[in-house]
GROMACS .gro file of C-alpha atoms in nm:
model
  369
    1UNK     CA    1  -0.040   2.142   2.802
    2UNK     CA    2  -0.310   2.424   2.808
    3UNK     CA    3  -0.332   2.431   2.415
    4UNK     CA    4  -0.337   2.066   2.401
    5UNK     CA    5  -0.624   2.024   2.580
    6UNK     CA    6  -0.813   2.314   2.433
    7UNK     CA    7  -0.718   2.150   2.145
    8UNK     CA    8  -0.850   1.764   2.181
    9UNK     CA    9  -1.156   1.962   2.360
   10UNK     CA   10  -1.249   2.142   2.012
   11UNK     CA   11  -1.476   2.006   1.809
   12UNK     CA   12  -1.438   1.935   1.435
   13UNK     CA   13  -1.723   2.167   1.339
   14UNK     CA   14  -1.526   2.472   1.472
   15UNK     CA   15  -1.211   2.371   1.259
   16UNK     CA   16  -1.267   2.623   0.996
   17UNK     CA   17  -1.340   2.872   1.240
   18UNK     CA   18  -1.042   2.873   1.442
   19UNK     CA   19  -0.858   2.797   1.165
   20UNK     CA   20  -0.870   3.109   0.994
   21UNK     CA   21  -0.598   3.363   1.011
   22UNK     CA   22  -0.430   3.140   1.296
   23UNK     CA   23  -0.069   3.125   1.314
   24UNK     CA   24   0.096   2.826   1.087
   25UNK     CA   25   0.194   2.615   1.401
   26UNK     CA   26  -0.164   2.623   1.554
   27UNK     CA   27  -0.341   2.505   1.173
   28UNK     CA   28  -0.096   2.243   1.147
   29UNK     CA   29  -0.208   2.116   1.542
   30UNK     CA   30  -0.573   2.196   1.436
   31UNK     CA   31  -0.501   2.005   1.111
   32UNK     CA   32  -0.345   1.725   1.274
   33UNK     CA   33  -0.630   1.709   1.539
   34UNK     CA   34  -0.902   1.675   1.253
   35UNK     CA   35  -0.695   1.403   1.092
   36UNK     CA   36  -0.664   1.188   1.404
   37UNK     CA   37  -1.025   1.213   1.511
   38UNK     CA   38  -1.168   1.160   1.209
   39UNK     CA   39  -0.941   0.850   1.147
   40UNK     CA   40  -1.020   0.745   1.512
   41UNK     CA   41  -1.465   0.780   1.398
   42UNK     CA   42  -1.385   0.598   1.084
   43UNK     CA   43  -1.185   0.329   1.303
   44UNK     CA   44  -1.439   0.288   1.547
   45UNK     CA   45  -1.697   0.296   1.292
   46UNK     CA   46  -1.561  -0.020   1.140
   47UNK     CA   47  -1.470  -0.221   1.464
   48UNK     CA   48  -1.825  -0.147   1.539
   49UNK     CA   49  -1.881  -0.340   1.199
   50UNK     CA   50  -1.657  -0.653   1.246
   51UNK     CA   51  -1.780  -0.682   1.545
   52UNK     CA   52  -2.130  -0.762   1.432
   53UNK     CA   53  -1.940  -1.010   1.167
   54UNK     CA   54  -1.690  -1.199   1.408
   55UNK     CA   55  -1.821  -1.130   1.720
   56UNK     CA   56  -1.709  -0.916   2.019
   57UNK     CA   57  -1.375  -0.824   2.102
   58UNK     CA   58  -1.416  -0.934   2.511
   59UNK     CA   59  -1.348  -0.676   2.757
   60UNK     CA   60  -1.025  -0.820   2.931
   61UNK     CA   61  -0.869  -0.825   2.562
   62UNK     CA   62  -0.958  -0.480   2.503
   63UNK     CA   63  -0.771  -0.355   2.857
   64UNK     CA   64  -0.503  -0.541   2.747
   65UNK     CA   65  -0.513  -0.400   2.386
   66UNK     CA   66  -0.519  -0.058   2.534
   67UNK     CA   67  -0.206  -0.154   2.806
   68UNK     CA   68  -0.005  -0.258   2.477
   69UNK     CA   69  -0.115   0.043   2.275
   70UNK     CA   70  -0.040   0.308   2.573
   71UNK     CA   71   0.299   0.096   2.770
   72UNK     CA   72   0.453  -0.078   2.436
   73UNK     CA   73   0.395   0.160   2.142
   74UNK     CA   74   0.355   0.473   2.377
   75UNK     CA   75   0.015   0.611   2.337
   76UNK     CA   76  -0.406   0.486   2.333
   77UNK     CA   77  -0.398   0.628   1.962
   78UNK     CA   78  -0.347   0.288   1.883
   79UNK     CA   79  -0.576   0.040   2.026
   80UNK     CA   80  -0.780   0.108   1.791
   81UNK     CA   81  -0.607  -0.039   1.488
   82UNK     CA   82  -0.440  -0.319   1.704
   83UNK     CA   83  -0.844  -0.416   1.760
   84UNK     CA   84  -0.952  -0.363   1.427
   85UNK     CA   85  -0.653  -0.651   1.364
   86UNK     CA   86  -0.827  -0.865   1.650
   87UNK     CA   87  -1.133  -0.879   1.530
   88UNK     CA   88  -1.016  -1.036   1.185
   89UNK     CA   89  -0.784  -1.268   1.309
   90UNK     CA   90  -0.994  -1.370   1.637
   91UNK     CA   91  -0.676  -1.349   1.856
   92UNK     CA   92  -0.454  -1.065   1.978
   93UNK     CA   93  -0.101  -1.065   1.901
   94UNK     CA   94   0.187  -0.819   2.081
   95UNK     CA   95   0.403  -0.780   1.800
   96UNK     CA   96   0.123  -0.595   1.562
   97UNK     CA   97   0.252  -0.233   1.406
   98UNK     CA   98  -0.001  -0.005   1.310
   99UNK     CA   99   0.012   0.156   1.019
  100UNK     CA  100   0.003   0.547   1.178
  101UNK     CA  101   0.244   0.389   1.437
  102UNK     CA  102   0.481   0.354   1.133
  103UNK     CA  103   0.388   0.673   0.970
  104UNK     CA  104   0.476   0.840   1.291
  105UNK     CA  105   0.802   0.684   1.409
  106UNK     CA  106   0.928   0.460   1.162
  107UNK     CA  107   0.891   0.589   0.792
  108UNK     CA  108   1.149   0.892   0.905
  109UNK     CA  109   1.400   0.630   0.942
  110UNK     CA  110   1.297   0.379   0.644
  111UNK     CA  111   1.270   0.663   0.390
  112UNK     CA  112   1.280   1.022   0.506
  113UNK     CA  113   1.235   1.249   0.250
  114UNK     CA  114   1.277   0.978  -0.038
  115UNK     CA  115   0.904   0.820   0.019
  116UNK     CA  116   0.818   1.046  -0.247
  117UNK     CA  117   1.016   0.868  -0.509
  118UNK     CA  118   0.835   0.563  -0.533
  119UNK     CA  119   0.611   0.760  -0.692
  120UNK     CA  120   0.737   0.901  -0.986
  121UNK     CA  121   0.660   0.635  -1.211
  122UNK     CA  122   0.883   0.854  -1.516
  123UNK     CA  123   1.190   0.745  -1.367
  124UNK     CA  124   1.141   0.414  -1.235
  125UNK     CA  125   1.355   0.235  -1.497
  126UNK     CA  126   1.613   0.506  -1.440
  127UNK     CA  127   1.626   0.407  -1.048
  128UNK     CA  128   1.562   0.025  -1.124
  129UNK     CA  129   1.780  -0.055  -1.467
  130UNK     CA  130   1.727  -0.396  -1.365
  131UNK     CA  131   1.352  -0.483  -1.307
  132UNK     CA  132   1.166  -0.599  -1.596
  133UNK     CA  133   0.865  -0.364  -1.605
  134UNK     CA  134   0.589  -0.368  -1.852
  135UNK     CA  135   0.676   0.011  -1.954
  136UNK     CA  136   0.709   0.134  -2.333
  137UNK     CA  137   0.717   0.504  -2.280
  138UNK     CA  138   0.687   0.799  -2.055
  139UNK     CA  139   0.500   1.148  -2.032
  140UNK     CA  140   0.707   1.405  -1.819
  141UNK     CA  141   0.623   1.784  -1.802
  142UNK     CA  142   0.462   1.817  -2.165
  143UNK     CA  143   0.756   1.533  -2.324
  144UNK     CA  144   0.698   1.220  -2.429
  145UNK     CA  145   1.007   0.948  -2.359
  146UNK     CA  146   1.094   0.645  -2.506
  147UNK     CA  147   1.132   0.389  -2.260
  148UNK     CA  148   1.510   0.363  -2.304
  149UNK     CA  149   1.482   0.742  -2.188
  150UNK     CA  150   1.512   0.927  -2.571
  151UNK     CA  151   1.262   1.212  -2.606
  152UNK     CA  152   1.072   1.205  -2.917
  153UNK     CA  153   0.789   1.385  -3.085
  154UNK     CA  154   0.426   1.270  -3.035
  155UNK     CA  155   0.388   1.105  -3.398
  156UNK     CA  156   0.712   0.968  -3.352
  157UNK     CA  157   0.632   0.821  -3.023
  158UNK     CA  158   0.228   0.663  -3.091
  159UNK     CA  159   0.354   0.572  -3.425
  160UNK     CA  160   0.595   0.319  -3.280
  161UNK     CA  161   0.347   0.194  -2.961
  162UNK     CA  162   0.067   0.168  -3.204
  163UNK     CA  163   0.276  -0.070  -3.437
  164UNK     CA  164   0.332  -0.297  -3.125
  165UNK     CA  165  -0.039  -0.244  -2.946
  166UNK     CA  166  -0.385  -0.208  -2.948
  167UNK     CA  167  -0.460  -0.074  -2.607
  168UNK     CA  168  -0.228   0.041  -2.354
  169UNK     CA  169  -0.275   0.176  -2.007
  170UNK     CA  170  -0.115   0.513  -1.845
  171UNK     CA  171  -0.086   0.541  -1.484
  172UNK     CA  172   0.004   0.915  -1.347
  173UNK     CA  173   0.281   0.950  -1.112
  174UNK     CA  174   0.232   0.986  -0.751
  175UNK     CA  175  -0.066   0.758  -0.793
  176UNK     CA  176  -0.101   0.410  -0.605
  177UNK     CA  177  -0.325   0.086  -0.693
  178UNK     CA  178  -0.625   0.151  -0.915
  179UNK     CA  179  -0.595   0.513  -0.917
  180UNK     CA  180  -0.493   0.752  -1.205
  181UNK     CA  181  -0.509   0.472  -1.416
  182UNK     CA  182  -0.662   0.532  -1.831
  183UNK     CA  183  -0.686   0.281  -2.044
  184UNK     CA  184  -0.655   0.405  -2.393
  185UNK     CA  185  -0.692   0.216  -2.737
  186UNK     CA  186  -0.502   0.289  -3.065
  187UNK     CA  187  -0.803   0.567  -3.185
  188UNK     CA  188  -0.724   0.765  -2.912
  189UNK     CA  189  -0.308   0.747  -2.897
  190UNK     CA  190  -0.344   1.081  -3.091
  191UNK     CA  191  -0.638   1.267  -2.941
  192UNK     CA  192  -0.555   1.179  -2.526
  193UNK     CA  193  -0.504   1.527  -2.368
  194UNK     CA  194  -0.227   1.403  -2.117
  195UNK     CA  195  -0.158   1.755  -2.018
  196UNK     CA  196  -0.480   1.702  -1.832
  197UNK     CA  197  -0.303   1.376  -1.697
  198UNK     CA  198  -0.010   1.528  -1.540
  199UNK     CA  199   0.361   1.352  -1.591
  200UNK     CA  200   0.310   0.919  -1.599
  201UNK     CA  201   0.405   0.575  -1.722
  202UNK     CA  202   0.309   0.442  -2.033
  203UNK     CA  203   0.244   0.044  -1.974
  204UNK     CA  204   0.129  -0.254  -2.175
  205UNK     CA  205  -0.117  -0.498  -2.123
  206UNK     CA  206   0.038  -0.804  -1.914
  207UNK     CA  207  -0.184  -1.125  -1.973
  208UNK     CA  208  -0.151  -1.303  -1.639
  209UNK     CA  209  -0.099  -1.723  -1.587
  210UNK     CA  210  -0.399  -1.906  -1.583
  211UNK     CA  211  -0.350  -2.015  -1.230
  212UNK     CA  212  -0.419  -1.684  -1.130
  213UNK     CA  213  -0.685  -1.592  -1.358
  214UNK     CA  214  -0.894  -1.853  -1.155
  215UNK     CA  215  -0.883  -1.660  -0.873
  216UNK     CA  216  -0.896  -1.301  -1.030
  217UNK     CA  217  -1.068  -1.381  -1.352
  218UNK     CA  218  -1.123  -1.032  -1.439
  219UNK     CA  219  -0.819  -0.749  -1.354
  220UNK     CA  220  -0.477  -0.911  -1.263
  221UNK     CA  221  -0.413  -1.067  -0.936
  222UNK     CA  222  -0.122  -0.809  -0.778
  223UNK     CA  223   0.064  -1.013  -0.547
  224UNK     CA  224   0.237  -0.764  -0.258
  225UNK     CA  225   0.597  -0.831  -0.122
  226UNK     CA  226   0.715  -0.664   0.154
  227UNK     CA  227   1.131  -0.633   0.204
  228UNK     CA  228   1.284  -0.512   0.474
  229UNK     CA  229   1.694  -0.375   0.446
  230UNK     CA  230   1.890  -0.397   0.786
  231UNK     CA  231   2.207  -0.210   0.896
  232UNK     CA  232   2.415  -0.482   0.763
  233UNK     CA  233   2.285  -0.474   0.426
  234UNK     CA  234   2.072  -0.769   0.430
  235UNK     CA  235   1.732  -0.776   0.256
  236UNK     CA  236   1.425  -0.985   0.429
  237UNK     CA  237   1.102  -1.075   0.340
  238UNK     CA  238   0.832  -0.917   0.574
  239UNK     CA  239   0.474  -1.016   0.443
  240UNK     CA  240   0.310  -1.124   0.157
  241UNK     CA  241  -0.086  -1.072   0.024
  242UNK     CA  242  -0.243  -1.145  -0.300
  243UNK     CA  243  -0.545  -0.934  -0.440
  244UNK     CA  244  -0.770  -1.029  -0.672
  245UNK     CA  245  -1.048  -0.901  -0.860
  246UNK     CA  246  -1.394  -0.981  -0.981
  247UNK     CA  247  -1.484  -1.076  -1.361
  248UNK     CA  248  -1.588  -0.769  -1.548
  249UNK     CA  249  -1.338  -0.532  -1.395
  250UNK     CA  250  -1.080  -0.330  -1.521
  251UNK     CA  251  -0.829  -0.385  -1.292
  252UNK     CA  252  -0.828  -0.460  -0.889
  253UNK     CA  253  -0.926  -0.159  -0.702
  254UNK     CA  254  -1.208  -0.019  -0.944
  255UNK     CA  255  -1.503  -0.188  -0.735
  256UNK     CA  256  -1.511  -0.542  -0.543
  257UNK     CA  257  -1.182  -0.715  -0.477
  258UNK     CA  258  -1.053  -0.991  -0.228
  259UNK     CA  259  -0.725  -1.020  -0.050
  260UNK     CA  260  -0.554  -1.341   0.108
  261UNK     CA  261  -0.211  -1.373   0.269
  262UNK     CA  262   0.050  -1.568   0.088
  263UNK     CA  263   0.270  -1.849   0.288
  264UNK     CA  264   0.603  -1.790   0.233
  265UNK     CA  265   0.714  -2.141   0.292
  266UNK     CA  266   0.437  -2.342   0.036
  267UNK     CA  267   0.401  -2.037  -0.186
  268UNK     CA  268   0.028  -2.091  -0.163
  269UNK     CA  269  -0.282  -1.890  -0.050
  270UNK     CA  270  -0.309  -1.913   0.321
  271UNK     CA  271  -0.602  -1.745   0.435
  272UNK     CA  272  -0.973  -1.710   0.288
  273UNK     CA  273  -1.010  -1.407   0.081
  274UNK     CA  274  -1.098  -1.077   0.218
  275UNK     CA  275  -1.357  -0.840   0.061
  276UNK     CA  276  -1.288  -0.448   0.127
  277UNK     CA  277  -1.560  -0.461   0.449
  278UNK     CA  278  -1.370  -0.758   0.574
  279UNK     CA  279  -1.648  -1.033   0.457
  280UNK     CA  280  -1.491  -1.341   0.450
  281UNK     CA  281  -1.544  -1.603   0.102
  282UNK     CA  282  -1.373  -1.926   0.115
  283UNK     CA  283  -1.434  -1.963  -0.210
  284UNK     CA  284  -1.432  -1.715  -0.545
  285UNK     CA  285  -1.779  -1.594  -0.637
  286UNK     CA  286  -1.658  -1.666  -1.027
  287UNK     CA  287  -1.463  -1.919  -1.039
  288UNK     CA  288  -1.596  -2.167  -0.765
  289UNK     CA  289  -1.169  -2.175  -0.663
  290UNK     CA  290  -1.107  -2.204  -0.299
  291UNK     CA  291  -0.882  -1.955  -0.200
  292UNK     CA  292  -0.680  -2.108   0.118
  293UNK     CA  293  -0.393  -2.337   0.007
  294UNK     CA  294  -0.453  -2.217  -0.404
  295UNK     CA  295  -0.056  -2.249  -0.541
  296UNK     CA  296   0.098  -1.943  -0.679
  297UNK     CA  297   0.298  -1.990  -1.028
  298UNK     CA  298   0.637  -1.811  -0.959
  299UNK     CA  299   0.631  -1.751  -0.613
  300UNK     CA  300   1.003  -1.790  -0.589
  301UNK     CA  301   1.135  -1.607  -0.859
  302UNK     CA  302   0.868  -1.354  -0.757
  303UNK     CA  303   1.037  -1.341  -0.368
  304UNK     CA  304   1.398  -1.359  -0.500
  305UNK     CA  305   1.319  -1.082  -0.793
  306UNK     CA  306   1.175  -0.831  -0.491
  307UNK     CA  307   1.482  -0.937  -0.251
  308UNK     CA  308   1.758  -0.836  -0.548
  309UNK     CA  309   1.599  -0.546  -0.680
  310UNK     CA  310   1.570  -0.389  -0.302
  311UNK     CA  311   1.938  -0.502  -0.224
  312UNK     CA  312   2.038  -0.288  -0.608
  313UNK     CA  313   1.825  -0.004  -0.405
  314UNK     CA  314   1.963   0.028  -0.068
  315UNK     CA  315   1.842   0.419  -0.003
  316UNK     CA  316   1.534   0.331   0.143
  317UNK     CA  317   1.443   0.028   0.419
  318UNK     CA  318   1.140  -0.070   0.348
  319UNK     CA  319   0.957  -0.083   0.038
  320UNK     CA  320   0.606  -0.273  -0.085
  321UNK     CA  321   0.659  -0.464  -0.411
  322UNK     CA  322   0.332  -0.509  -0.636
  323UNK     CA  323   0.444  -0.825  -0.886
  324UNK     CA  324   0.234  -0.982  -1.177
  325UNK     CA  325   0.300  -1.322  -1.295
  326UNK     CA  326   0.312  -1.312  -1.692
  327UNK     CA  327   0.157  -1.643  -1.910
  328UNK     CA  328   0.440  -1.738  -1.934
  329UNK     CA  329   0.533  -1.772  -1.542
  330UNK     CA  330   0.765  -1.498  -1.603
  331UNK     CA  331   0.734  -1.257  -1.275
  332UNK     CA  332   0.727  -0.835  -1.387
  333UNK     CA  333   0.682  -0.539  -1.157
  334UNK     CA  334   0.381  -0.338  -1.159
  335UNK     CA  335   0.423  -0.056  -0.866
  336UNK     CA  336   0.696   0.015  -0.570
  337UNK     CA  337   0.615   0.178  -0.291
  338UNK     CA  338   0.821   0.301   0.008
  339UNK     CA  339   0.519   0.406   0.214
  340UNK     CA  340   0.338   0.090   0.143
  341UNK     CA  341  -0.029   0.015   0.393
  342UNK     CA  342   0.021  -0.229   0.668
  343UNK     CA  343  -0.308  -0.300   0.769
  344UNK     CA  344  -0.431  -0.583   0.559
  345UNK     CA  345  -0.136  -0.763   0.557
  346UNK     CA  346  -0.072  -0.760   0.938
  347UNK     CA  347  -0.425  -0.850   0.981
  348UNK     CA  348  -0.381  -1.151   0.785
  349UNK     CA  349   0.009  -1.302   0.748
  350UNK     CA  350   0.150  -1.048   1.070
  351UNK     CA  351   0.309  -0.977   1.313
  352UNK     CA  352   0.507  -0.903   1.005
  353UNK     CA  353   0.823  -0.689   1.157
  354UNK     CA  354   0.827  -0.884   1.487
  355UNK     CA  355   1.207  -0.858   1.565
  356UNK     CA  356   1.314  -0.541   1.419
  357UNK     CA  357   1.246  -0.327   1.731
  358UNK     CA  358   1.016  -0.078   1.503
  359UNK     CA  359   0.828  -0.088   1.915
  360UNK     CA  360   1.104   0.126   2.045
  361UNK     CA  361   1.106   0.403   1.762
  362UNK     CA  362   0.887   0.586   1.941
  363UNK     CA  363   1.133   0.626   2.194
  364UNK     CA  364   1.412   0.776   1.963
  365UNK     CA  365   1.480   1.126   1.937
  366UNK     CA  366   1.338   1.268   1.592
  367UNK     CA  367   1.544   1.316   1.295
  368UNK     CA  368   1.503   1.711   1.243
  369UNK     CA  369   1.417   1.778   0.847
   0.00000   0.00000   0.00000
């Protein structure tokens, strides 16, 4: 108790101070106490902003906010992103999981040490034979793989992508949405250091349907499935979102983008879209397309595709599917993600694991590692 509250009375300016030649137990609490109050400034920070946008969260919501956080979910820690959720959607609702409530108490149980694997983009086809992924090769520590899994020489390997494309993108493992991501056209197949880019995922281009090119005219609109695997086996849909990009960009992620929630019963947009401060457009700044109640091609074969391909995968219980709908209408998978964010999605379609208990984890004896 005394080091705790030495602890949350230490500033973050004396972090590297005390930090140095401490015991590994006391830089891991010192670590853990710069992480949560510099989350909790950034939090506040941005309440502060919507706020100013949607108006002020009233005081007898916030006591109640904070009674939830502290009673329901054990601890304050998380009023903060139960408001930040208020604000957005003008109305508070019980059943809201933060995303560091997760972290904390559920992802131990959803995918313990496996929340890694999502990442390692070399051996997704190997863990999903199944999925139909836009992948024609692989780079893994200095080899490059055919995407049937033969290794093969460098010449041997450009020589037969370059007879199929003219550009192709390579996404490093470990990396998530717009990051690690190099585009890279036929001159440079043989010049790209990708020792520099670490082990990854050769991809092709996937030209998107025209329904969704009017409302992400530039990168590809990644529509996000959530699934959820119970004890029994059964896979359920949690929460869908759609982002979308701006014309000019290279992909969603790399500057502006907008985000709606996706109605799982009409398969259509069901919200305005969402810039990244939160700024509300009912209406694309490109395209003139209004975004609440704009159809989604494949919206069913997209939900069924994520439900069968978590059921084939049953090590992990939840996992965040990133989907692209083809020209064609044909649905392929981008990303998966076992430690997939929360926060926009509960903002917008959520509660989105209302049901499941996740309230209670917190209560549960930890698994030891």
């Amino acid at each position: 108790m005394m080091l705790n509250r030495y602890f949350s009375s230490t500033s973050l300016k004396n972090f590297a101070r005390l930090s140095v030649n401490a015991p590994a137990r006391i830089v891991r609490k010192l670590d853990d106490l710069k992480n949560r109050e510099s989350r909790r400034w950034r939090q506040k920070s941005q309440l502060t902003k919507l706020e100013k946008i949607y108006g002020k969260i009233d005081s007898s919501t916030r006591e109640q906010i904070r009674a939830h956080a502290r009673e329901v979910l054990g601890s304050e820690d998380y009023w903060l992103p139960l408001a930040l959720n208020t604000a957005v959607a003008g109305e508070f609702r019980r059943e809201w999981i933060p995303a560091i409530y997760r972290q904390r108490h559920v992802d131990q149980i959803a995918s313990g040490h496996l929340f890694r694997v999502s990442g390692l983009k070399t051996i997704t086809r190997r863990l999903l034979p199944e999925a139909p992924l836009p992948d024609i090769g692989y780079f893994s520590n200095g080899m490059f793989i055919s995407a049937s899994g033969e290794a093969q020489s460098r010449s041997d390997f450009f020589k037969r992508i370059s007879d199929d494309h003219d550009q192709i993108i390579f996404k490093g493992d470990a990396s998530f949405g717009a990051r690690s991501i190099s585009v890279l056209d036929s001159a440079q197949f043989d010049t790209a250091c990708f020792t520099h880019f670490g082990s990854g995922v050769f991809q092709r281009f996937v030209t998107q349907h025209k329904d969704l090119a009017a409302v992400s005219p530039g990168p590809i609109a990644t529509l996000r499935i959530l699934t959820w695997l119970d004890e029994s086996g059964q896979v359920s849909t949690r929460g869908s979102t759609l982002r979308m990009g701006r014309r000019g960009q290279p992909h969603v992620g790399s500057g502006e983008r907008f985000v709606s929630g996706v109605d799982f019963t009409t398969g259509c947009l069901s919200s305005p879209g969402y810039d990244a401060n939160w700024q509300k457009f009912e209406i694309h700044p490109d395209t003139g397309i209004v975004f609440d109640g704009h159809p989604l091609p494949s919206f069913p074969e997209a939900v069924e595709l994520a439900r069968r391909l978590h059921a084939a995968f049953p090590y992990v219980r939840l996992i965040g599917w990133d989907l692209a709908v083809e020209e064609d209408g044909s649905v392929v998978i981008l990303e998966w993600n076992f430690n997939p964010g929360l926060e926009v999605t509960e903002a917008l379609v959520g509660p989105c694991f209302a049901g499941l208990g996740w309230e209670n984890y917190w209560r549960k004896p930890r698994i030891s590692s």
